[in-house]
Structure formats: structure tokens, C-alpha cells
């Protein structure tokens, strides 16, 4: 369900910062980082989401020897029994994400994520039919057991792909 | 680098263009770094033929991450205390995005100073793709 151990690593922070187009030296240059207020390399504000890499059951990662719903020989490797757009079988779309920072992450931290289900609600969408929202609260604690980040995500499943007009 | 309460006022804004002509490769890059390999973001065959979209589209979290760069450029490193968003519209390859923070409030709590911001990212047509808020610790 969640990452039991999420090691915060400098190389991973560098790759993540590059992917979001952020060339701030504090994300990759230790010597520079020492001269800043945090005094160390820190992780960008949305980095906790990359805990997915350390979640053994994360559904949006191909796993060795198992069928994958992306394309291969056919447009999808998994035959779905029912329709439903948006997520294309992959866990719906991301509707909201909230982070509360008790402190910022740095290389050497080892986090543990605890996931709690939140509310579920429905709405009739103009562009995608019935929408089913569900909330997940993830608490990230460090190696000392202290709460460092509280994350609240809201996912949505749509009845059909979102109309682009 | 950090913001100071005495130089700020409600209504002040900070704006940055965060991507121009977003390449598909950036979606691949973000999948690899974040661990979200949903093929809807990187697999054009799946996105068009199975999911029914005109092309692959960006991870909401990529837009949130790029908007976060505008925020940390504004408030300074390690200063954010809260950051939350709603994804209001999909972001496509080729899009040009501009992210903006607007000062909503300046507060003092237990001798520390904070700023509350509203956050909005729009595409080349001016349509909002992300709306949210952030708070940060600032200097007196």
C-alpha cells in the first residue's frame, strides 16, 4: 500500500529536479547548498510523491512477468471488462494534491509512509460524466519517528475521457 | 534571498513562464523520476487508441512540480510550509505554461512571519490548468 522505507537520496533528488525543469543548484550541488540557509541539499516541494518508487505494490509501474496495461503488440496488454475513460484502467486521474511541510527533506533521511483513507464523494461532471472522488492522506515520518510531511491526495475516476471542448 | 514582511503588501504578484512548447520527452523524464509510469502520459498508442485522448498528456504532479519552482524562486529555499493545488485542466505536449503567485495575506504567529499566496498556472490560451495556494515563512 505504501512505501515502508523511502530513502531520500541525492541522485534521485537531482533527477526529480531535472524532470520538473528546476536547475536550482540547491538540488544538486552540495558545495553550493552549504552556503544556503538550509545548509544542505534539500528536495523540491513535490518530491514526496516519488515515494511511489519505493512502494512495492504501486500499480502504475510495470512489474516483471505481469501483464501491463500500456501498449505492446496491441494497444493495451490488459483486456478490461468495463469501459471508463480517464484513467484508462490505471487508477483514475489526479484531481488535487496538498502538502504540509513540517520540515524539508534532505539526503540521508529515511521516511516511512502511513496511508489513511479519507472521504469519498461523487459529482456529475459537465465534460466527463459521473465523477467519483476519493481522498488519501499520507503521513511521512523520518528515521526518528517525527512527522515531516503530511500529504493529502484526491483521485477521480471519470465515466468517459474528459471532453476537450 | 528570502522575502521580507516589510517590503511586501497584499496583492503583490510574482510570475514566471515555467515551460515553453512542452516536449513529450519531459513526460518520460518525469515518469522515470517520480515513479508514475501510467502509460497515459508517455504511450501515445495507449493514450489515443485505448484511453480515447487526442495524445498523451502531462502528469498533474509535473505541473505542480514546475509551479513549485516558481514558488521556491519567489519565497526562497526551504521556506514553504504549505502547498496545495487542484488540477483544473489537462496539459498537453506543446503547451506554454505561466505560473503566478499573488500575496493574499501577511501574518505573524508566535513571533514568526508568514505569507499566504494564491497560485495559478495558465496555458497559452489563458485557461487555468492548476489553481492552489501556498504559505511560506518570511523574514520580518
PDB file of C-alpha atoms in Angstrom:
ATOM      1  CA  UNK A   1       0.000   0.000   0.000  1.00  0.00           C
ATOM      2  CA  UNK A   2       2.742   2.466   0.812  1.00  0.00           C
ATOM      3  CA  UNK A   3       6.498   2.834   0.973  1.00  0.00           C
ATOM      4  CA  UNK A   4       7.718   1.158   4.161  1.00  0.00           C
ATOM      5  CA  UNK A   5      11.128   2.673   3.599  1.00  0.00           C
ATOM      6  CA  UNK A   6      11.628   5.736   1.394  1.00  0.00           C
ATOM      7  CA  UNK A   7      15.324   6.643   1.438  1.00  0.00           C
ATOM      8  CA  UNK A   8      15.954  10.243   0.372  1.00  0.00           C
ATOM      9  CA  UNK A   9      18.926  10.107  -2.000  1.00  0.00           C
ATOM     10  CA  UNK A  10      20.872  12.951  -3.618  1.00  0.00           C
ATOM     11  CA  UNK A  11      20.881  11.354  -7.099  1.00  0.00           C
ATOM     12  CA  UNK A  12      17.130  10.846  -7.003  1.00  0.00           C
ATOM     13  CA  UNK A  13      16.618  14.487  -5.962  1.00  0.00           C
ATOM     14  CA  UNK A  14      18.802  15.620  -8.883  1.00  0.00           C
ATOM     15  CA  UNK A  15      16.808  13.541 -11.392  1.00  0.00           C
ATOM     16  CA  UNK A  16      13.498  14.725  -9.975  1.00  0.00           C
ATOM     17  CA  UNK A  17      14.530  18.405 -10.051  1.00  0.00           C
ATOM     18  CA  UNK A  18      15.676  18.000 -13.673  1.00  0.00           C
ATOM     19  CA  UNK A  19      12.344  16.415 -14.589  1.00  0.00           C
ATOM     20  CA  UNK A  20      10.403  19.408 -13.248  1.00  0.00           C
ATOM     21  CA  UNK A  21      12.772  21.744 -15.097  1.00  0.00           C
ATOM     22  CA  UNK A  22      14.293  23.209 -11.942  1.00  0.00           C
ATOM     23  CA  UNK A  23      18.040  23.862 -12.235  1.00  0.00           C
ATOM     24  CA  UNK A  24      18.341  25.433  -8.764  1.00  0.00           C
ATOM     25  CA  UNK A  25      21.798  24.370  -7.523  1.00  0.00           C
ATOM     26  CA  UNK A  26      20.440  23.508  -4.069  1.00  0.00           C
ATOM     27  CA  UNK A  27      19.020  20.326  -5.630  1.00  0.00           C
ATOM     28  CA  UNK A  28      22.325  19.001  -6.985  1.00  0.00           C
ATOM     29  CA  UNK A  29      25.394  20.913  -5.785  1.00  0.00           C
ATOM     30  CA  UNK A  30      26.458  20.068  -2.240  1.00  0.00           C
ATOM     31  CA  UNK A  31      29.095  22.798  -2.040  1.00  0.00           C
ATOM     32  CA  UNK A  32      26.607  25.435  -3.114  1.00  0.00           C
ATOM     33  CA  UNK A  33      23.935  24.020  -0.786  1.00  0.00           C
ATOM     34  CA  UNK A  34      26.279  24.511   2.203  1.00  0.00           C
ATOM     35  CA  UNK A  35      26.215  28.270   1.567  1.00  0.00           C
ATOM     36  CA  UNK A  36      22.395  28.471   1.641  1.00  0.00           C
ATOM     37  CA  UNK A  37      20.026  28.892   4.570  1.00  0.00           C
ATOM     38  CA  UNK A  38      19.088  25.172   4.710  1.00  0.00           C
ATOM     39  CA  UNK A  39      22.822  24.390   4.607  1.00  0.00           C
ATOM     40  CA  UNK A  40      22.347  21.144   2.717  1.00  0.00           C
ATOM     41  CA  UNK A  41      20.850  19.728  -0.446  1.00  0.00           C
ATOM     42  CA  UNK A  42      17.078  19.607   0.054  1.00  0.00           C
ATOM     43  CA  UNK A  43      14.306  18.021  -2.000  1.00  0.00           C
ATOM     44  CA  UNK A  44      11.941  20.095  -4.176  1.00  0.00           C
ATOM     45  CA  UNK A  45       8.487  20.686  -2.661  1.00  0.00           C
ATOM     46  CA  UNK A  46       6.666  17.888  -4.511  1.00  0.00           C
ATOM     47  CA  UNK A  47       9.386  15.244  -4.109  1.00  0.00           C
ATOM     48  CA  UNK A  48       7.464  13.136  -1.551  1.00  0.00           C
ATOM     49  CA  UNK A  49       5.260  11.903  -4.400  1.00  0.00           C
ATOM     50  CA  UNK A  50       8.279   9.929  -5.667  1.00  0.00           C
ATOM     51  CA  UNK A  51       7.793   7.581  -2.709  1.00  0.00           C
ATOM     52  CA  UNK A  52       5.856   5.608  -5.352  1.00  0.00           C
ATOM     53  CA  UNK A  53       9.269   4.256  -6.431  1.00  0.00           C
ATOM     54  CA  UNK A  54       9.613   2.524  -3.073  1.00  0.00           C
ATOM     55  CA  UNK A  55       6.051   1.218  -2.808  1.00  0.00           C
ATOM     56  CA  UNK A  56       6.274  -2.481  -3.743  1.00  0.00           C
ATOM     57  CA  UNK A  57       2.615  -2.600  -4.791  1.00  0.00           C
ATOM     58  CA  UNK A  58       2.408   0.706  -6.685  1.00  0.00           C
ATOM     59  CA  UNK A  59       0.008  -0.081  -9.562  1.00  0.00           C
ATOM     60  CA  UNK A  60       1.397   2.407 -12.112  1.00  0.00           C
ATOM     61  CA  UNK A  61       4.730   0.643 -12.597  1.00  0.00           C
ATOM     62  CA  UNK A  62       5.234  -2.366 -14.891  1.00  0.00           C
ATOM     63  CA  UNK A  63       6.262  -5.434 -12.900  1.00  0.00           C
ATOM     64  CA  UNK A  64       8.381  -8.261 -14.192  1.00  0.00           C
ATOM     65  CA  UNK A  65       6.349 -11.166 -15.531  1.00  0.00           C
ATOM     66  CA  UNK A  66       2.991  -9.422 -15.147  1.00  0.00           C
ATOM     67  CA  UNK A  67       0.761  -8.020 -17.900  1.00  0.00           C
ATOM     68  CA  UNK A  68       0.948  -4.231 -18.282  1.00  0.00           C
ATOM     69  CA  UNK A  69      -1.932  -2.082 -19.452  1.00  0.00           C
ATOM     70  CA  UNK A  70       0.207   0.080 -21.758  1.00  0.00           C
ATOM     71  CA  UNK A  71       0.806  -0.824 -25.401  1.00  0.00           C
ATOM     72  CA  UNK A  72       2.967  -3.669 -26.651  1.00  0.00           C
ATOM     73  CA  UNK A  73       1.980  -5.777 -29.616  1.00  0.00           C
ATOM     74  CA  UNK A  74      -1.560  -4.496 -29.043  1.00  0.00           C
ATOM     75  CA  UNK A  75      -2.599  -1.004 -27.872  1.00  0.00           C
ATOM     76  CA  UNK A  76      -3.056  -2.453 -24.385  1.00  0.00           C
ATOM     77  CA  UNK A  77      -1.695  -5.544 -22.715  1.00  0.00           C
ATOM     78  CA  UNK A  78      -4.744  -5.964 -20.494  1.00  0.00           C
ATOM     79  CA  UNK A  79      -8.314  -6.604 -21.599  1.00  0.00           C
ATOM     80  CA  UNK A  80     -10.689  -4.642 -19.467  1.00  0.00           C
ATOM     81  CA  UNK A  81     -14.205  -5.878 -18.795  1.00  0.00           C
ATOM     82  CA  UNK A  82     -15.803  -2.455 -18.476  1.00  0.00           C
ATOM     83  CA  UNK A  83     -15.301   0.913 -20.115  1.00  0.00           C
ATOM     84  CA  UNK A  84     -14.488   4.086 -18.279  1.00  0.00           C
ATOM     85  CA  UNK A  85     -12.169   6.735 -19.538  1.00  0.00           C
ATOM     86  CA  UNK A  86      -9.711   8.998 -17.907  1.00  0.00           C
ATOM     87  CA  UNK A  87      -7.559   6.630 -16.011  1.00  0.00           C
ATOM     88  CA  UNK A  88      -7.588   4.045 -18.751  1.00  0.00           C
ATOM     89  CA  UNK A  89      -7.640   1.396 -16.061  1.00  0.00           C
ATOM     90  CA  UNK A  90      -4.701   2.906 -14.298  1.00  0.00           C
ATOM     91  CA  UNK A  91      -6.199   4.317 -11.141  1.00  0.00           C
ATOM     92  CA  UNK A  92      -8.025   7.373 -12.402  1.00  0.00           C
ATOM     93  CA  UNK A  93      -6.873  10.948 -12.718  1.00  0.00           C
ATOM     94  CA  UNK A  94      -5.263  13.104 -10.092  1.00  0.00           C
ATOM     95  CA  UNK A  95      -7.664  15.878  -9.022  1.00  0.00           C
ATOM     96  CA  UNK A  96      -5.919  17.533  -6.096  1.00  0.00           C
ATOM     97  CA  UNK A  97      -2.693  17.340  -4.127  1.00  0.00           C
ATOM     98  CA  UNK A  98      -1.831  19.102  -0.870  1.00  0.00           C
ATOM     99  CA  UNK A  99       1.391  19.125   1.136  1.00  0.00           C
ATOM    100  CA  UNK A 100       2.094  20.397   4.603  1.00  0.00           C
ATOM    101  CA  UNK A 101       5.818  20.704   5.378  1.00  0.00           C
ATOM    102  CA  UNK A 102       6.911  20.262   8.958  1.00  0.00           C
ATOM    103  CA  UNK A 103      10.495  20.334   7.671  1.00  0.00           C
ATOM    104  CA  UNK A 104      12.152  19.878   4.272  1.00  0.00           C
ATOM    105  CA  UNK A 105      13.654  16.580   3.149  1.00  0.00           C
ATOM    106  CA  UNK A 106      17.397  16.066   2.773  1.00  0.00           C
ATOM    107  CA  UNK A 107      19.630  13.228   1.565  1.00  0.00           C
ATOM    108  CA  UNK A 108      20.127  10.664   4.312  1.00  0.00           C
ATOM    109  CA  UNK A 109      16.567  10.871   5.608  1.00  0.00           C
ATOM    110  CA  UNK A 110      14.679   7.594   5.570  1.00  0.00           C
ATOM    111  CA  UNK A 111      10.934   8.075   5.575  1.00  0.00           C
ATOM    112  CA  UNK A 112       8.088   5.755   6.373  1.00  0.00           C
ATOM    113  CA  UNK A 113       4.718   6.461   4.803  1.00  0.00           C
ATOM    114  CA  UNK A 114       1.456   5.710   6.544  1.00  0.00           C
ATOM    115  CA  UNK A 115      -1.638   5.878   4.370  1.00  0.00           C
ATOM    116  CA  UNK A 116      -5.099   6.600   5.696  1.00  0.00           C
ATOM    117  CA  UNK A 117      -8.210   6.608   3.534  1.00  0.00           C
ATOM    118  CA  UNK A 118     -10.135   9.864   3.545  1.00  0.00           C
ATOM    119  CA  UNK A 119     -13.525  10.905   2.248  1.00  0.00           C
ATOM    120  CA  UNK A 120     -15.236   9.654  -0.927  1.00  0.00           C
ATOM    121  CA  UNK A 121     -17.766  11.704  -2.882  1.00  0.00           C
ATOM    122  CA  UNK A 122     -19.485  11.884  -6.278  1.00  0.00           C
ATOM    123  CA  UNK A 123     -20.259  14.687  -8.666  1.00  0.00           C
ATOM    124  CA  UNK A 124     -21.846  14.965 -12.112  1.00  0.00           C
ATOM    125  CA  UNK A 125     -19.186  16.408 -14.425  1.00  0.00           C
ATOM    126  CA  UNK A 126     -20.024  18.509 -17.479  1.00  0.00           C
ATOM    127  CA  UNK A 127     -17.086  17.221 -19.549  1.00  0.00           C
ATOM    128  CA  UNK A 128     -16.660  13.625 -18.385  1.00  0.00           C
ATOM    129  CA  UNK A 129     -19.912  12.222 -16.928  1.00  0.00           C
ATOM    130  CA  UNK A 130     -20.121  10.933 -13.391  1.00  0.00           C
ATOM    131  CA  UNK A 131     -17.043  11.655 -11.277  1.00  0.00           C
ATOM    132  CA  UNK A 132     -16.092   9.618  -8.229  1.00  0.00           C
ATOM    133  CA  UNK A 133     -13.575  11.344  -5.964  1.00  0.00           C
ATOM    134  CA  UNK A 134     -11.576   9.658  -3.228  1.00  0.00           C
ATOM    135  CA  UNK A 135      -9.121  11.137  -0.798  1.00  0.00           C
ATOM    136  CA  UNK A 136      -5.946   9.605   0.649  1.00  0.00           C
ATOM    137  CA  UNK A 137      -3.901  11.037   3.483  1.00  0.00           C
ATOM    138  CA  UNK A 138      -0.233  10.045   3.687  1.00  0.00           C
ATOM    139  CA  UNK A 139       1.924  10.847   6.678  1.00  0.00           C
ATOM    140  CA  UNK A 140       5.670  10.743   6.113  1.00  0.00           C
ATOM    141  CA  UNK A 141       7.743  10.198   9.244  1.00  0.00           C
ATOM    142  CA  UNK A 142      11.524  10.333   9.405  1.00  0.00           C
ATOM    143  CA  UNK A 143      14.077   7.953  10.960  1.00  0.00           C
ATOM    144  CA  UNK A 144      13.356   9.498  14.388  1.00  0.00           C
ATOM    145  CA  UNK A 145       9.617   8.929  14.011  1.00  0.00           C
ATOM    146  CA  UNK A 146       8.941  12.633  13.572  1.00  0.00           C
ATOM    147  CA  UNK A 147       6.256  13.789  11.164  1.00  0.00           C
ATOM    148  CA  UNK A 148       7.951  15.651   8.299  1.00  0.00           C
ATOM    149  CA  UNK A 149       5.313  15.885   5.561  1.00  0.00           C
ATOM    150  CA  UNK A 150       1.566  15.406   5.558  1.00  0.00           C
ATOM    151  CA  UNK A 151       0.195  14.815   2.060  1.00  0.00           C
ATOM    152  CA  UNK A 152      -3.441  14.725   1.000  1.00  0.00           C
ATOM    153  CA  UNK A 153      -4.245  13.487  -2.481  1.00  0.00           C
ATOM    154  CA  UNK A 154      -7.596  13.371  -4.253  1.00  0.00           C
ATOM    155  CA  UNK A 155      -8.095  10.991  -7.152  1.00  0.00           C
ATOM    156  CA  UNK A 156     -11.031  10.960  -9.538  1.00  0.00           C
ATOM    157  CA  UNK A 157     -12.474   8.287 -11.771  1.00  0.00           C
ATOM    158  CA  UNK A 158     -14.380   9.568 -14.762  1.00  0.00           C
ATOM    159  CA  UNK A 159     -17.178   7.846 -16.667  1.00  0.00           C
ATOM    160  CA  UNK A 160     -15.599   8.742 -20.021  1.00  0.00           C
ATOM    161  CA  UNK A 161     -12.497  10.582 -21.246  1.00  0.00           C
ATOM    162  CA  UNK A 162     -12.568  14.292 -20.449  1.00  0.00           C
ATOM    163  CA  UNK A 163     -14.173  16.193 -23.313  1.00  0.00           C
ATOM    164  CA  UNK A 164     -11.665  18.726 -24.664  1.00  0.00           C
ATOM    165  CA  UNK A 165     -14.221  21.379 -25.650  1.00  0.00           C
TER     166      UNK A 165
ATOM    167  CA  UNK B   1      17.072  35.792  -0.909  1.00  0.00           C
ATOM    168  CA  UNK B   2      14.113  35.348   1.417  1.00  0.00           C
ATOM    169  CA  UNK B   3      11.150  37.697   1.313  1.00  0.00           C
ATOM    170  CA  UNK B   4      10.721  40.339   3.998  1.00  0.00           C
ATOM    171  CA  UNK B   5       7.350  41.234   5.516  1.00  0.00           C
ATOM    172  CA  UNK B   6       8.150  44.953   5.460  1.00  0.00           C
ATOM    173  CA  UNK B   7       8.689  45.033   1.688  1.00  0.00           C
ATOM    174  CA  UNK B   8       5.531  43.076   0.791  1.00  0.00           C
ATOM    175  CA  UNK B   9       1.890  44.013   0.507  1.00  0.00           C
ATOM    176  CA  UNK B  10      -1.342  42.167  -0.251  1.00  0.00           C
ATOM    177  CA  UNK B  11      -1.866  41.994  -3.995  1.00  0.00           C
ATOM    178  CA  UNK B  12       1.840  41.749  -4.908  1.00  0.00           C
ATOM    179  CA  UNK B  13       2.467  39.162  -7.639  1.00  0.00           C
ATOM    180  CA  UNK B  14       5.313  37.037  -8.953  1.00  0.00           C
ATOM    181  CA  UNK B  15       5.006  35.365 -12.350  1.00  0.00           C
ATOM    182  CA  UNK B  16       7.239  33.025 -14.386  1.00  0.00           C
ATOM    183  CA  UNK B  17       6.885  31.157 -17.647  1.00  0.00           C
ATOM    184  CA  UNK B  18       7.575  27.595 -16.482  1.00  0.00           C
ATOM    185  CA  UNK B  19       7.601  25.760 -19.817  1.00  0.00           C
ATOM    186  CA  UNK B  20       7.533  26.735 -23.478  1.00  0.00           C
ATOM    187  CA  UNK B  21       6.486  24.105 -26.041  1.00  0.00           C
ATOM    188  CA  UNK B  22       6.458  21.258 -23.528  1.00  0.00           C
ATOM    189  CA  UNK B  23       8.173  18.234 -25.102  1.00  0.00           C
ATOM    190  CA  UNK B  24       6.826  14.683 -24.760  1.00  0.00           C
ATOM    191  CA  UNK B  25      10.281  13.647 -23.573  1.00  0.00           C
ATOM    192  CA  UNK B  26       9.752  15.681 -20.414  1.00  0.00           C
ATOM    193  CA  UNK B  27       6.800  13.414 -19.605  1.00  0.00           C
ATOM    194  CA  UNK B  28       9.098  10.406 -19.976  1.00  0.00           C
ATOM    195  CA  UNK B  29      11.655  12.114 -17.755  1.00  0.00           C
ATOM    196  CA  UNK B  30       9.041  12.838 -15.087  1.00  0.00           C
ATOM    197  CA  UNK B  31       7.688   9.280 -15.201  1.00  0.00           C
ATOM    198  CA  UNK B  32      11.163   7.934 -14.540  1.00  0.00           C
ATOM    199  CA  UNK B  33      11.921  10.329 -11.694  1.00  0.00           C
ATOM    200  CA  UNK B  34       8.543  10.203  -9.946  1.00  0.00           C
ATOM    201  CA  UNK B  35       7.786   6.523 -10.494  1.00  0.00           C
ATOM    202  CA  UNK B  36       4.369   7.238 -12.040  1.00  0.00           C
ATOM    203  CA  UNK B  37       4.594   5.200 -15.251  1.00  0.00           C
ATOM    204  CA  UNK B  38       0.911   5.488 -16.189  1.00  0.00           C
ATOM    205  CA  UNK B  39       1.102   4.959 -19.994  1.00  0.00           C
ATOM    206  CA  UNK B  40      -1.453   7.722 -20.478  1.00  0.00           C
ATOM    207  CA  UNK B  41       1.477  10.143 -20.014  1.00  0.00           C
ATOM    208  CA  UNK B  42       4.058   8.521 -22.275  1.00  0.00           C
ATOM    209  CA  UNK B  43       2.451   5.904 -24.545  1.00  0.00           C
ATOM    210  CA  UNK B  44       0.763   7.640 -27.494  1.00  0.00           C
ATOM    211  CA  UNK B  45      -0.730   4.374 -28.782  1.00  0.00           C
ATOM    212  CA  UNK B  46      -2.390   3.622 -25.453  1.00  0.00           C
ATOM    213  CA  UNK B  47      -3.466   7.241 -24.826  1.00  0.00           C
ATOM    214  CA  UNK B  48      -5.174   7.581 -28.200  1.00  0.00           C
ATOM    215  CA  UNK B  49      -6.408   4.067 -29.001  1.00  0.00           C
ATOM    216  CA  UNK B  50      -7.371   2.783 -25.563  1.00  0.00           C
ATOM    217  CA  UNK B  51      -7.962   5.778 -23.303  1.00  0.00           C
ATOM    218  CA  UNK B  52      -9.541   7.889 -26.032  1.00  0.00           C
ATOM    219  CA  UNK B  53      -7.475  11.071 -25.683  1.00  0.00           C
ATOM    220  CA  UNK B  54      -6.042  13.169 -28.549  1.00  0.00           C
ATOM    221  CA  UNK B  55      -2.473  12.454 -27.335  1.00  0.00           C
ATOM    222  CA  UNK B  56      -0.522  11.740 -24.185  1.00  0.00           C
ATOM    223  CA  UNK B  57      -0.880  14.455 -21.538  1.00  0.00           C
ATOM    224  CA  UNK B  58       1.217  15.636 -18.613  1.00  0.00           C
ATOM    225  CA  UNK B  59       1.084  14.265 -15.081  1.00  0.00           C
ATOM    226  CA  UNK B  60      -0.763  16.736 -12.858  1.00  0.00           C
ATOM    227  CA  UNK B  61       2.168  16.373 -10.477  1.00  0.00           C
ATOM    228  CA  UNK B  62       4.575  17.554 -13.182  1.00  0.00           C
ATOM    229  CA  UNK B  63       2.629  20.809 -13.487  1.00  0.00           C
ATOM    230  CA  UNK B  64       2.551  21.062  -9.689  1.00  0.00           C
ATOM    231  CA  UNK B  65       6.313  20.458  -9.570  1.00  0.00           C
ATOM    232  CA  UNK B  66       7.032  23.087 -12.208  1.00  0.00           C
ATOM    233  CA  UNK B  67       4.731  25.562 -10.483  1.00  0.00           C
ATOM    234  CA  UNK B  68       6.652  24.761  -7.294  1.00  0.00           C
ATOM    235  CA  UNK B  69       9.804  26.050  -8.979  1.00  0.00           C
ATOM    236  CA  UNK B  70       8.136  29.453  -9.434  1.00  0.00           C
ATOM    237  CA  UNK B  71       7.167  29.361  -5.733  1.00  0.00           C
ATOM    238  CA  UNK B  72      10.595  28.458  -4.377  1.00  0.00           C
ATOM    239  CA  UNK B  73      12.212  31.028  -6.687  1.00  0.00           C
ATOM    240  CA  UNK B  74       9.885  33.583  -5.067  1.00  0.00           C
ATOM    241  CA  UNK B  75       9.869  32.602  -1.372  1.00  0.00           C
ATOM    242  CA  UNK B  76      13.346  31.054  -1.134  1.00  0.00           C
ATOM    243  CA  UNK B  77      14.657  27.544  -0.474  1.00  0.00           C
ATOM    244  CA  UNK B  78      13.237  25.571   2.429  1.00  0.00           C
ATOM    245  CA  UNK B  79      10.689  28.273   3.277  1.00  0.00           C
ATOM    246  CA  UNK B  80       7.402  26.687   2.139  1.00  0.00           C
ATOM    247  CA  UNK B  81       5.120  25.484   4.935  1.00  0.00           C
ATOM    248  CA  UNK B  82       2.128  24.519   2.785  1.00  0.00           C
ATOM    249  CA  UNK B  83       1.457  23.983  -0.895  1.00  0.00           C
ATOM    250  CA  UNK B  84      -1.731  22.572  -2.365  1.00  0.00           C
ATOM    251  CA  UNK B  85      -3.399  22.538  -5.770  1.00  0.00           C
ATOM    252  CA  UNK B  86      -6.371  21.401  -7.820  1.00  0.00           C
ATOM    253  CA  UNK B  87      -5.744  20.225 -11.363  1.00  0.00           C
ATOM    254  CA  UNK B  88      -8.380  22.036 -13.386  1.00  0.00           C
ATOM    255  CA  UNK B  89      -7.468  21.203 -16.979  1.00  0.00           C
ATOM    256  CA  UNK B  90      -5.146  18.802 -18.758  1.00  0.00           C
ATOM    257  CA  UNK B  91      -1.740  19.915 -20.020  1.00  0.00           C
ATOM    258  CA  UNK B  92      -0.642  18.726 -23.468  1.00  0.00           C
ATOM    259  CA  UNK B  93       2.641  18.382 -25.337  1.00  0.00           C
ATOM    260  CA  UNK B  94       3.438  21.751 -26.920  1.00  0.00           C
ATOM    261  CA  UNK B  95       1.737  23.801 -24.222  1.00  0.00           C
ATOM    262  CA  UNK B  96       3.222  27.015 -22.873  1.00  0.00           C
ATOM    263  CA  UNK B  97       2.582  27.481 -19.152  1.00  0.00           C
ATOM    264  CA  UNK B  98       2.843  30.550 -16.958  1.00  0.00           C
ATOM    265  CA  UNK B  99       2.644  30.278 -13.164  1.00  0.00           C
ATOM    266  CA  UNK B 100       1.716  33.146 -10.882  1.00  0.00           C
ATOM    267  CA  UNK B 101       1.634  33.717  -7.127  1.00  0.00           C
ATOM    268  CA  UNK B 102      -0.419  36.523  -5.578  1.00  0.00           C
ATOM    269  CA  UNK B 103       0.003  37.701  -1.982  1.00  0.00           C
ATOM    270  CA  UNK B 104      -3.257  37.096  -0.096  1.00  0.00           C
ATOM    271  CA  UNK B 105      -2.161  37.788   3.454  1.00  0.00           C
ATOM    272  CA  UNK B 106       0.821  38.531   5.675  1.00  0.00           C
ATOM    273  CA  UNK B 107       0.665  37.019   9.167  1.00  0.00           C
ATOM    274  CA  UNK B 108       2.654  36.868  12.366  1.00  0.00           C
ATOM    275  CA  UNK B 109       2.409  33.790  14.561  1.00  0.00           C
ATOM    276  CA  UNK B 110       4.472  33.244  17.681  1.00  0.00           C
ATOM    277  CA  UNK B 111       6.942  35.903  16.592  1.00  0.00           C
ATOM    278  CA  UNK B 112       7.395  34.332  13.124  1.00  0.00           C
ATOM    279  CA  UNK B 113       6.260  35.928   9.908  1.00  0.00           C
ATOM    280  CA  UNK B 114       4.365  34.102   7.180  1.00  0.00           C
ATOM    281  CA  UNK B 115       2.967  34.855   3.766  1.00  0.00           C
ATOM    282  CA  UNK B 116      -0.151  33.274   2.239  1.00  0.00           C
ATOM    283  CA  UNK B 117      -0.307  33.081  -1.540  1.00  0.00           C
ATOM    284  CA  UNK B 118      -2.831  32.057  -4.141  1.00  0.00           C
ATOM    285  CA  UNK B 119      -1.289  30.137  -7.002  1.00  0.00           C
ATOM    286  CA  UNK B 120      -2.492  29.866 -10.583  1.00  0.00           C
ATOM    287  CA  UNK B 121      -0.963  28.333 -13.702  1.00  0.00           C
ATOM    288  CA  UNK B 122      -2.418  29.087 -17.123  1.00  0.00           C
ATOM    289  CA  UNK B 123      -1.753  27.782 -20.634  1.00  0.00           C
ATOM    290  CA  UNK B 124      -1.108  29.705 -23.849  1.00  0.00           C
ATOM    291  CA  UNK B 125      -4.844  30.349 -24.222  1.00  0.00           C
ATOM    292  CA  UNK B 126      -5.077  31.829 -20.741  1.00  0.00           C
ATOM    293  CA  UNK B 127      -7.054  28.811 -19.470  1.00  0.00           C
ATOM    294  CA  UNK B 128      -6.232  27.794 -15.915  1.00  0.00           C
ATOM    295  CA  UNK B 129      -4.643  24.327 -15.642  1.00  0.00           C
ATOM    296  CA  UNK B 130      -3.825  24.462 -11.917  1.00  0.00           C
ATOM    297  CA  UNK B 131      -5.190  26.542  -9.054  1.00  0.00           C
ATOM    298  CA  UNK B 132      -3.999  26.443  -5.495  1.00  0.00           C
ATOM    299  CA  UNK B 133      -2.377  28.080  -2.517  1.00  0.00           C
ATOM    300  CA  UNK B 134       0.897  28.163  -0.641  1.00  0.00           C
ATOM    301  CA  UNK B 135       2.224  29.511   2.635  1.00  0.00           C
ATOM    302  CA  UNK B 136       5.818  30.299   3.490  1.00  0.00           C
ATOM    303  CA  UNK B 137       7.894  31.614   6.324  1.00  0.00           C
ATOM    304  CA  UNK B 138       9.328  35.036   5.559  1.00  0.00           C
ATOM    305  CA  UNK B 139      11.731  37.422   7.258  1.00  0.00           C
ATOM    306  CA  UNK B 140      10.390  40.287   9.422  1.00  0.00           C
TER     307      UNK B 140
END
